[in-house]
Amino acid sequence: MRLRHRGPWSLWVWMLLAALWAPLAAFGQATPDARFPVLELSSDAAARTEVGARMGVLVDASGTLTIAQVRGTNLPWQAIDRQSPNFGFTQDAYWFRFRLHNRDAQALPRFIELPIPFLDDVQLYHFVNGALQQRYTLGDELPFAQRVVQHRNF
């Protein structure tokens, strides 16, 4: 997931995961990284899952990295050390990655919520077993009617 705010006061970021519907989703590198644990999902577990400190962050100071580049193996991904990440207002773009594993045989209907409604550019890439399944483009500069889910938060 890439987040960027193009205004003069760029980005205040933290993430909240309500969960996801996919059997396995990987954001960022295609290979697992022990610093970023896999979040286990099932119909028996709580529907709400906080990602917080269980995801990685990559700061893109130039704002020019592509999804292919961030999925590479030689970039300085960092573990997030607090439950509610906040990076202040910057001109940087931020890439986040986390892995989900659905232990059930059927799909689990879940949503990812980013409760920061003033971000200009939010891109979500959904990978399953290394293959891109879906890409979502959101941001406060796009018409509200174009949102995948008609909600005040992304």
Coordinates of N, CA and C in Angstrom, one line a residue:
M1 N 0.8 -1.2 0.0 CA 0.0 0.0 0.0 C 0.9 1.2 0.0
R2 N 0.6 2.2 -0.9 CA 1.4 3.4 -0.9 C 0.5 4.6 -0.5
L3 N 1.0 5.4 0.3 CA 0.2 6.6 0.7 C 1.1 7.9 0.5
R4 N 0.4 8.9 0.0 CA 1.1 10.1 -0.2 C 0.1 11.3 -0.2
H5 N 0.5 12.3 0.5 CA -0.3 13.5 0.5 C 0.5 14.6 -0.2
R6 N 0.0 15.2 -1.3 CA 0.8 16.1 -2.1 C 0.7 17.5 -1.7
G7 N 0.0 17.8 -0.6 CA -0.1 19.2 -0.2 C 1.1 19.6 0.6
P8 N 1.1 20.9 1.1 CA 2.3 21.4 1.8 C 2.5 20.7 3.1
W9 N 1.5 20.2 3.8 CA 1.6 19.5 5.0 C 1.3 18.0 4.6
S10 N 2.3 17.3 4.3 CA 2.1 16.0 3.6 C 1.4 14.9 4.3
L11 N 1.9 14.3 5.3 CA 1.3 13.0 5.6 C 1.4 12.7 7.1
W12 N 0.2 12.4 7.6 CA 0.1 11.8 9.0 C -0.5 10.5 8.8
V13 N 0.2 9.4 9.1 CA -0.2 8.1 8.7 C -0.3 7.2 9.9
W14 N -1.3 6.4 10.0 CA -1.4 5.2 10.8 C -2.4 4.3 10.1
M15 N -2.4 3.1 10.4 CA -3.2 2.2 9.6 C -4.0 1.3 10.6
L16 N -5.2 1.0 10.1 CA -6.1 0.1 10.8 C -6.6 -1.0 9.8
L17 N -6.4 -2.2 10.2 CA -6.9 -3.3 9.3 C -8.1 -3.9 10.0
A18 N -9.2 -3.9 9.2 CA -10.4 -4.6 9.7 C -10.3 -6.0 9.2
A19 N -9.5 -6.3 8.3 CA -9.1 -7.6 7.7 C -9.3 -7.6 6.2
L20 N -9.2 -8.8 5.6 CA -9.3 -8.8 4.2 C -10.0 -10.1 3.8
W21 N -10.4 -10.2 2.6 CA -11.2 -11.4 2.1 C -10.4 -12.4 1.4
A22 N -9.1 -12.2 1.2 CA -8.3 -13.1 0.4 C -7.7 -14.3 1.1
P23 N -7.5 -15.4 0.4 CA -6.8 -16.5 1.1 C -5.4 -16.2 1.5
L24 N -4.7 -15.4 0.8 CA -3.4 -14.9 1.2 C -3.1 -13.7 0.5
A25 N -2.7 -12.7 1.2 CA -2.4 -11.4 0.5 C -1.0 -10.9 1.0
A26 N -0.2 -10.5 0.1 CA 1.2 -10.0 0.4 C 1.3 -8.6 -0.2
F27 N 1.7 -7.7 0.6 CA 2.0 -6.3 0.1 C 3.4 -6.1 0.3
G28 N 4.1 -5.6 -0.7 CA 5.6 -5.4 -0.5 C 6.3 -6.5 -1.2
Q29 N 7.3 -7.0 -0.5 CA 8.1 -8.1 -1.1 C 7.3 -9.3 -1.4
A30 N 7.7 -10.1 -2.4 CA 7.0 -11.3 -2.8 C 7.5 -12.4 -1.8
T31 N 8.6 -12.3 -1.2 CA 9.1 -13.3 -0.3 C 8.8 -12.9 1.2
P32 N 8.5 -13.9 2.0 CA 8.2 -13.6 3.4 C 9.4 -13.0 4.1
D33 N 9.2 -12.2 5.2 CA 10.2 -11.6 5.9 C 9.8 -11.8 7.4
A34 N 10.7 -12.4 8.2 CA 10.4 -12.8 9.5 C 10.1 -11.6 10.4
R35 N 10.5 -10.4 10.0 CA 10.2 -9.2 10.9 C 8.8 -8.8 10.8
F36 N 8.1 -9.2 9.8 CA 6.7 -8.9 9.6 C 5.8 -10.1 9.6
P37 N 5.2 -10.4 10.7 CA 4.5 -11.7 10.9 C 3.2 -11.8 10.0
V38 N 2.8 -13.0 9.6 CA 1.6 -13.2 8.9 C 0.4 -13.1 9.9
L39 N -0.6 -12.3 9.5 CA -1.8 -12.2 10.3 C -2.8 -13.3 9.9
E40 N -3.1 -14.1 10.9 CA -4.0 -15.3 10.6 C -5.4 -14.8 10.8
L41 N -6.2 -15.2 9.7 CA -7.7 -14.9 9.7 C -8.5 -16.1 9.6
S42 N -9.6 -16.2 10.3 CA -10.5 -17.3 10.1 C -11.9 -16.8 10.6
S43 N -12.9 -17.6 10.2 CA -14.3 -17.3 10.6 C -14.5 -17.4 12.1
D44 N -13.6 -18.1 12.8 CA -13.7 -18.3 14.3 C -13.1 -17.1 15.0
A45 N -12.2 -16.4 14.4 CA -11.4 -15.3 15.0 C -12.2 -14.0 14.9
A46 N -11.8 -13.0 15.6 CA -12.5 -11.7 15.6 C -12.4 -11.2 14.2
A47 N -13.5 -10.5 13.8 CA -13.5 -9.9 12.4 C -12.6 -8.7 12.3
R48 N -12.3 -8.1 13.4 CA -11.4 -6.9 13.4 C -10.0 -7.2 13.8
T49 N -9.1 -6.9 13.0 CA -7.6 -7.2 13.2 C -6.9 -5.9 13.1
E50 N -6.1 -5.5 14.1 CA -5.3 -4.3 14.1 C -4.0 -4.7 13.5
V51 N -3.5 -4.0 12.4 CA -2.2 -4.3 11.8 C -1.1 -3.6 12.6
G52 N -1.3 -2.3 12.8 CA -0.3 -1.5 13.6 C 1.1 -1.9 13.5
A53 N 1.6 -2.5 14.6 CA 3.1 -2.9 14.6 C 3.4 -4.2 13.9
R54 N 2.5 -4.7 13.2 CA 2.7 -6.0 12.4 C 2.9 -5.8 10.9
M55 N 3.3 -4.6 10.5 CA 3.5 -4.3 9.1 C 4.9 -3.6 9.0
G56 N 5.3 -3.6 7.7 CA 6.5 -2.9 7.4 C 6.3 -1.6 6.7
V57 N 7.2 -0.7 6.8 CA 7.1 0.6 6.2 C 8.4 0.9 5.4
L58 N 8.2 1.5 4.3 CA 9.3 2.0 3.4 C 9.1 3.5 3.1
V59 N 10.0 4.3 3.5 CA 9.9 5.7 3.2 C 10.4 6.0 1.8
D60 N 9.6 6.6 1.0 CA 10.0 7.0 -0.4 C 10.1 8.5 -0.5
A61 N 11.3 9.0 -0.1 CA 11.5 10.5 -0.1 C 11.2 11.1 -1.4
S62 N 11.5 10.5 -2.5 CA 11.4 11.1 -3.8 C 9.9 10.9 -4.3
G63 N 9.2 10.0 -3.8 CA 7.8 9.7 -4.2 C 7.7 9.1 -5.6
T64 N 8.8 8.5 -6.0 CA 8.9 8.0 -7.4 C 8.9 6.4 -7.5
L65 N 9.0 5.7 -6.4 CA 9.1 4.3 -6.5 C 7.8 3.7 -7.1
T66 N 8.0 2.6 -7.8 CA 6.8 1.8 -8.3 C 6.6 0.6 -7.5
I67 N 5.5 -0.1 -7.8 CA 5.2 -1.3 -7.0 C 6.2 -2.4 -7.4
A68 N 6.7 -2.4 -8.6 CA 7.7 -3.4 -9.0 C 9.0 -3.2 -8.2
Q69 N 9.3 -1.9 -8.0 CA 10.6 -1.6 -7.2 C 10.4 -1.9 -5.8
V70 N 9.3 -1.6 -5.2 CA 9.1 -1.9 -3.7 C 9.0 -3.4 -3.4
R71 N 8.6 -4.1 -4.4 CA 8.5 -5.6 -4.2 C 9.9 -6.2 -4.3
G72 N 10.9 -5.5 -4.7 CA 12.3 -6.0 -4.8 C 12.8 -6.3 -3.4
T73 N 14.0 -6.9 -3.4 CA 14.6 -7.4 -2.1 C 15.6 -6.5 -1.5
N74 N 16.0 -5.4 -2.1 CA 17.2 -4.6 -1.6 C 16.8 -3.2 -1.1
L75 N 15.6 -3.1 -0.6 CA 15.2 -1.8 -0.1 C 15.1 -1.8 1.4
P76 N 15.2 -0.7 2.1 CA 15.3 -0.6 3.5 C 14.0 -0.6 4.2
W77 N 13.2 -1.7 4.1 CA 12.0 -1.8 4.8 C 12.3 -1.9 6.3
Q78 N 11.4 -1.2 7.1 CA 11.6 -1.1 8.6 C 10.3 -1.7 9.2
A79 N 10.6 -2.4 10.4 CA 9.4 -2.8 11.2 C 8.9 -1.6 11.9
I80 N 7.6 -1.6 12.1 CA 6.9 -0.5 12.8 C 6.9 -0.9 14.3
D81 N 7.3 0.0 15.2 CA 7.5 -0.3 16.6 C 6.4 0.2 17.5
R82 N 5.3 0.6 16.9 CA 4.2 1.1 17.8 C 2.9 0.7 17.2
Q83 N 1.9 0.5 18.0 CA 0.6 0.0 17.6 C -0.1 1.0 16.6
S84 N 0.1 2.3 16.8 CA -0.6 3.2 15.9 C 0.4 4.1 15.2
P85 N 1.0 3.7 14.1 CA 2.1 4.4 13.4 C 1.6 5.9 13.1
N86 N 2.5 6.8 13.3 CA 2.2 8.2 13.0 C 3.6 8.8 12.5
F87 N 3.6 9.3 11.3 CA 4.9 9.8 10.7 C 4.9 11.3 10.6
G88 N 3.9 12.0 11.1 CA 3.9 13.4 11.1 C 3.6 13.9 9.7
F89 N 3.7 15.2 9.5 CA 3.5 15.8 8.2 C 4.8 15.9 7.4
T90 N 4.9 15.3 6.3 CA 6.1 15.3 5.5 C 5.7 15.3 4.0
Q91 N 6.7 15.5 3.1 CA 6.5 15.4 1.7 C 6.8 14.0 1.2
D92 N 7.1 13.1 2.0 CA 7.5 11.7 1.6 C 6.3 10.9 1.3
A93 N 6.5 9.9 0.4 CA 5.5 8.9 0.2 C 5.8 7.7 1.1
Y94 N 4.8 7.0 1.6 CA 5.1 5.9 2.5 C 4.4 4.6 1.9
W95 N 5.2 3.6 1.8 CA 4.7 2.2 1.4 C 4.6 1.4 2.6
F96 N 3.5 0.6 2.7 CA 3.3 -0.3 3.8 C 3.1 -1.7 3.3
R97 N 3.5 -2.7 4.0 CA 3.2 -4.1 3.6 C 2.8 -4.9 4.8
F98 N 1.9 -5.8 4.5 CA 1.5 -6.8 5.6 C 1.0 -8.0 4.9
R99 N 1.0 -9.1 5.6 CA 0.6 -10.4 5.0 C -0.6 -11.0 5.8
L100 N -1.5 -11.5 5.1 CA -2.7 -12.1 5.7 C -2.8 -13.5 5.2
H101 N -3.3 -14.4 6.1 CA -3.5 -15.8 5.7 C -4.9 -16.2 6.2
N102 N -5.7 -16.6 5.3 CA -7.1 -17.1 5.6 C -7.0 -18.6 5.8
R103 N -7.2 -19.0 7.1 CA -7.1 -20.4 7.4 C -8.4 -21.2 7.0
D104 N -9.4 -20.5 6.6 CA -10.7 -21.2 6.2 C -10.6 -21.6 4.7
A105 N -11.5 -22.5 4.3 CA -11.5 -23.0 2.9 C -12.3 -22.0 2.0
Q106 N -13.2 -21.2 2.6 CA -13.9 -20.2 1.9 C -13.4 -18.8 2.1
A107 N -13.8 -17.9 1.2 CA -13.4 -16.5 1.3 C -14.1 -15.9 2.5
L108 N -13.3 -15.0 3.2 CA -13.8 -14.2 4.3 C -14.1 -12.8 3.9
P109 N -15.3 -12.3 4.0 CA -15.6 -10.9 3.6 C -15.1 -10.0 4.7
R110 N -14.0 -9.2 4.4 CA -13.4 -8.3 5.3 C -13.1 -7.0 4.6
F111 N -12.8 -6.0 5.3 CA -12.5 -4.7 4.7 C -11.2 -4.2 5.3
I112 N -10.4 -3.4 4.6 CA -9.3 -2.7 5.1 C -9.7 -1.3 5.2
E113 N -9.5 -0.7 6.4 CA -9.9 0.7 6.6 C -8.7 1.6 6.9
L114 N -8.6 2.7 6.3 CA -7.6 3.7 6.5 C -8.3 4.9 7.0
P115 N -8.3 5.1 8.3 CA -9.2 6.2 8.9 C -8.5 7.6 8.8
I116 N -7.9 7.9 7.7 CA -7.3 9.3 7.5 C -7.9 9.8 6.2
P117 N -9.0 10.5 6.3 CA -9.7 10.9 5.0 C -9.1 12.1 4.2
F118 N -8.0 12.6 4.7 CA -7.4 13.8 4.0 C -6.2 13.4 3.1
L119 N -6.0 12.2 2.8 CA -4.8 11.8 2.0 C -5.2 12.0 0.5
D120 N -4.3 12.6 -0.2 CA -4.5 12.8 -1.7 C -4.4 11.5 -2.5
D121 N -3.5 10.7 -2.2 CA -3.2 9.5 -3.1 C -3.0 8.3 -2.2
V122 N -3.9 7.3 -2.3 CA -3.8 6.1 -1.6 C -4.0 5.0 -2.7
Q123 N -3.0 4.1 -2.8 CA -3.0 3.0 -3.7 C -2.9 1.7 -2.9
L124 N -3.8 0.8 -3.1 CA -3.7 -0.5 -2.5 C -3.5 -1.6 -3.5
Y125 N -2.5 -2.4 -3.3 CA -2.2 -3.5 -4.2 C -2.5 -4.8 -3.5
H126 N -3.3 -5.7 -4.0 CA -3.7 -6.9 -3.4 C -3.1 -8.1 -4.2
F127 N -2.1 -8.7 -3.6 CA -1.4 -9.9 -4.2 C -1.8 -11.2 -3.5
V128 N -2.0 -12.2 -4.3 CA -2.2 -13.6 -3.8 C -1.1 -14.5 -4.5
N129 N -0.3 -15.1 -3.6 CA 0.7 -16.0 -4.1 C 1.6 -15.3 -5.1
G130 N 1.9 -14.0 -4.8 CA 2.8 -13.2 -5.7 C 2.2 -12.6 -6.9
A131 N 0.9 -12.9 -7.2 CA 0.3 -12.4 -8.4 C -0.7 -11.3 -8.0
L132 N -0.6 -10.1 -8.7 CA -1.5 -9.0 -8.5 C -2.9 -9.4 -8.8
Q133 N -3.8 -9.3 -7.8 CA -5.2 -9.6 -8.0 C -6.1 -8.4 -8.3
Q134 N -5.8 -7.3 -7.5 CA -6.6 -6.1 -7.6 C -5.7 -4.9 -7.2
R135 N -6.0 -3.8 -7.8 CA -5.4 -2.5 -7.4 C -6.5 -1.5 -7.2
Y136 N -6.4 -0.8 -6.1 CA -7.4 0.2 -5.8 C -6.7 1.6 -5.7
T137 N -7.3 2.6 -6.3 CA -6.7 3.9 -6.3 C -7.8 4.8 -5.6
L138 N -7.3 5.4 -4.5 CA -8.2 6.3 -3.7 C -7.5 7.6 -3.4
G139 N -8.2 8.5 -2.9 CA -7.6 9.8 -2.4 C -8.7 10.9 -2.4
D140 N -8.4 11.9 -1.6 CA -9.4 12.9 -1.4 C -9.6 13.8 -2.6
E141 N -8.8 13.7 -3.6 CA -8.9 14.5 -4.8 C -9.8 13.8 -5.8
L142 N -10.2 12.6 -5.6 CA -11.1 11.8 -6.5 C -12.5 12.0 -6.0
P143 N -13.5 12.0 -6.9 CA -14.9 12.1 -6.5 C -15.3 11.0 -5.5
F144 N -16.0 11.4 -4.5 CA -16.5 10.4 -3.5 C -17.2 9.2 -4.1
A145 N -18.0 9.5 -5.2 CA -18.8 8.4 -5.8 C -17.9 7.3 -6.4
Q146 N -16.6 7.6 -6.7 CA -15.7 6.6 -7.2 C -15.1 5.7 -6.2
R147 N -15.4 5.9 -4.9 CA -14.8 5.0 -3.9 C -15.4 3.6 -4.0
V148 N -14.6 2.7 -3.7 CA -15.1 1.3 -3.8 C -16.1 1.1 -2.7
V149 N -15.9 1.6 -1.5 CA -16.9 1.6 -0.4 C -17.3 3.1 -0.1
Q150 N -18.6 3.4 -0.2 CA -19.1 4.7 0.1 C -19.0 5.0 1.6
H151 N -17.8 5.4 2.1 CA -17.6 5.7 3.5 C -16.7 6.9 3.7
R152 N -16.8 7.5 4.8 CA -15.9 8.7 5.0 C -14.5 8.4 5.0
N153 N -14.1 7.2 5.5 CA -12.7 6.8 5.5 C -12.4 5.9 4.2
F154 N -11.1 5.9 3.9 CA -10.7 5.0 2.8 C -10.7 3.6 3.2

